Amino acid sequence: MMYSSRRKPVLYFKDDRSFLSRKCTVWKLFGLCMLFVLGSLLWVQLTCSGDMSQTVGYSHLPHQPCPVERQSSSADDPSWGPHKMALIVPFRERFEELLIFVPYIHTFLNKKKIRHKILIINQLDHFRFNRASLINVGYMESGNDTDYIAMHDVDLLPQNEDLDYGFPKEGPFHVASPELHPLYHYKTYVGGILLLSKKHYQLCNGMSNRFWGWGREDDEFFRRLKAADLKLFRPTGITTGTKTFRHIHDPAWRKRDQKRIAAQKQEQFKVDPEGGLTNVRYKVESRQEVTVSGAPCTVINTFLECDVSLTPWCQSSKYA
């Protein structure tokens, strides 16, 4: 999809030293205040429209309009139904994508009247990224006010309002199914966006904590769903195909950690029969309630722990 280019207006002020050198009057002070207010409003408008991304080095990202005016601040209206979702986003250092994702998904869910809270599980330690463990942390920290979770990638935006984010009563519901995902199309794929009741996630003992670096944790979780005798459901009647989602990750800008270190090459294909919620080790450094363009979310700053005798590949390759 192409987006029209935008140019930032530049305010030029005439260098009138005589103006500044003259004796100040009430009208001159008033004029200076008005210029300051107008300049501030222009700054906010440019920032909100996304044009400021070029000044901070994010010009490679697609333009996203600021959704403040069209979104409700409330994400927990009891009249929307008895169920509430904990939307869990495993996260590390992808702030430019987060600034797009949070207001977008909040508006999307509000429009569908889905009660929700957004949990950003931010990995602070120096180990390699562990998506599965962060999702386990999100489940553990989601509180008693939610009864189902959404395992949601930060770089995947739903574009079709017919997609169902409601309570998955019958079984796990894979929103980003292979025939709809823009990149991954193999039959056993369950990544991207997956909804589960908390009861079913507990039945699977969560996800394996052995997957440090990018990839394979979803494939192992597919086997857990099968072992727990849970039927997997996927969307029907969606006609937008691979345009159903918008993938905003730029691999040229942020490369994924796909290295396979030491025994990880062999271990990545094995089932982890014991690991999961029962052995995830972490420390919450802080919780921060923040808003992004008017959309509320909770950032849970987390330090994961790693037993290097069991998974030495949790460390960077230069330490392994």
mmCIF file of N, CA and C in Angstrom, residues 6-9 42-53 62-67 293:
data_model
loop_
_atom_site.group_PDB
_atom_site.id
_atom_site.type_symbol
_atom_site.label_atom_id
_atom_site.label_comp_id
_atom_site.label_asym_id
_atom_site.label_seq_id
_atom_site.Cartn_x
_atom_site.Cartn_y
_atom_site.Cartn_z
ATOM 1 N N ARG A 6 4.546 13.468 2.877
ATOM 2 C CA ARG A 6 4.177 14.703 3.557
ATOM 3 C C ARG A 6 5.425 15.541 3.752
ATOM 4 N N ARG A 7 5.233 16.843 3.724
ATOM 5 C CA ARG A 7 6.351 17.751 3.968
ATOM 6 C C ARG A 7 6.034 18.593 5.179
ATOM 7 N N LYS A 8 7.006 18.726 6.037
ATOM 8 C CA LYS A 8 6.796 19.531 7.235
ATOM 9 C C LYS A 8 6.904 21.005 6.890
ATOM 10 N N PRO A 9 5.946 21.801 7.307
ATOM 11 C CA PRO A 9 6.094 23.247 7.117
ATOM 12 C C PRO A 9 7.196 23.783 8.015
ATOM 13 N N LEU A 42 1.698 23.574 16.479
ATOM 14 C CA LEU A 42 2.218 23.012 15.243
ATOM 15 C C LEU A 42 3.104 21.805 15.523
ATOM 16 N N TRP A 43 3.921 21.905 16.567
ATOM 17 C CA TRP A 43 4.782 20.772 16.961
ATOM 18 C C TRP A 43 3.952 19.545 17.298
ATOM 19 N N VAL A 44 2.895 19.719 18.082
ATOM 20 C CA VAL A 44 2.026 18.599 18.460
ATOM 21 C C VAL A 44 1.380 17.989 17.239
ATOM 22 N N GLN A 45 0.918 18.852 16.300
ATOM 23 C CA GLN A 45 0.253 18.354 15.107
ATOM 24 C C GLN A 45 1.202 17.518 14.246
ATOM 25 N N LEU A 46 2.441 18.018 14.091
ATOM 26 C CA LEU A 46 3.406 17.271 13.286
ATOM 27 C C LEU A 46 3.763 15.955 13.940
ATOM 28 N N THR A 47 3.941 15.973 15.244
ATOM 29 C CA THR A 47 4.263 14.745 15.964
ATOM 30 C C THR A 47 3.147 13.737 15.839
ATOM 31 N N CYS A 48 1.914 14.179 15.990
ATOM 32 C CA CYS A 48 0.744 13.301 15.945
ATOM 33 C C CYS A 48 0.547 12.723 14.558
ATOM 34 N N SER A 49 0.841 13.495 13.513
ATOM 35 C CA SER A 49 0.602 13.029 12.153
ATOM 36 C C SER A 49 1.628 12.018 11.695
ATOM 37 N N GLY A 50 2.723 11.905 12.433
ATOM 38 C CA GLY A 50 3.745 10.928 12.077
ATOM 39 C C GLY A 50 4.903 11.534 11.308
ATOM 40 N N ASP A 51 4.817 12.806 10.898
ATOM 41 C CA ASP A 51 5.893 13.411 10.142
ATOM 42 C C ASP A 51 7.172 13.528 10.954
ATOM 43 N N MET A 52 7.049 13.606 12.287
ATOM 44 C CA MET A 52 8.235 13.746 13.116
ATOM 45 C C MET A 52 9.088 12.488 13.111
ATOM 46 N N SER A 53 8.551 11.396 12.585
ATOM 47 C CA SER A 53 9.338 10.171 12.536
ATOM 48 C C SER A 53 10.609 10.359 11.718
ATOM 49 N N PRO A 62 5.695 2.853 8.012
ATOM 50 C CA PRO A 62 4.531 3.424 7.343
ATOM 51 C C PRO A 62 3.863 4.470 8.202
ATOM 52 N N HIS A 63 3.258 5.444 7.547
ATOM 53 C CA HIS A 63 2.571 6.515 8.255
ATOM 54 C C HIS A 63 1.339 5.989 8.979
ATOM 55 N N GLN A 64 1.147 6.424 10.200
ATOM 56 C CA GLN A 64 -0.036 6.065 10.975
ATOM 57 C C GLN A 64 -0.690 7.331 11.496
ATOM 58 N N PRO A 65 -1.919 7.608 11.143
ATOM 59 C CA PRO A 65 -2.591 8.779 11.686
ATOM 60 C C PRO A 65 -2.805 8.643 13.173
ATOM 61 N N CYS A 66 -2.829 9.758 13.848
ATOM 62 C CA CYS A 66 -3.019 9.737 15.296
ATOM 63 C C CYS A 66 -4.471 9.445 15.611
ATOM 64 N N PRO A 67 -4.795 8.397 16.381
ATOM 65 C CA PRO A 67 -6.179 7.979 16.569
ATOM 66 C C PRO A 67 -6.835 8.540 17.818
ATOM 67 N N SER A 293 -0.686 7.956 22.777
ATOM 68 C CA SER A 293 -1.707 8.642 21.973
ATOM 69 C C SER A 293 -3.105 8.401 22.542
#
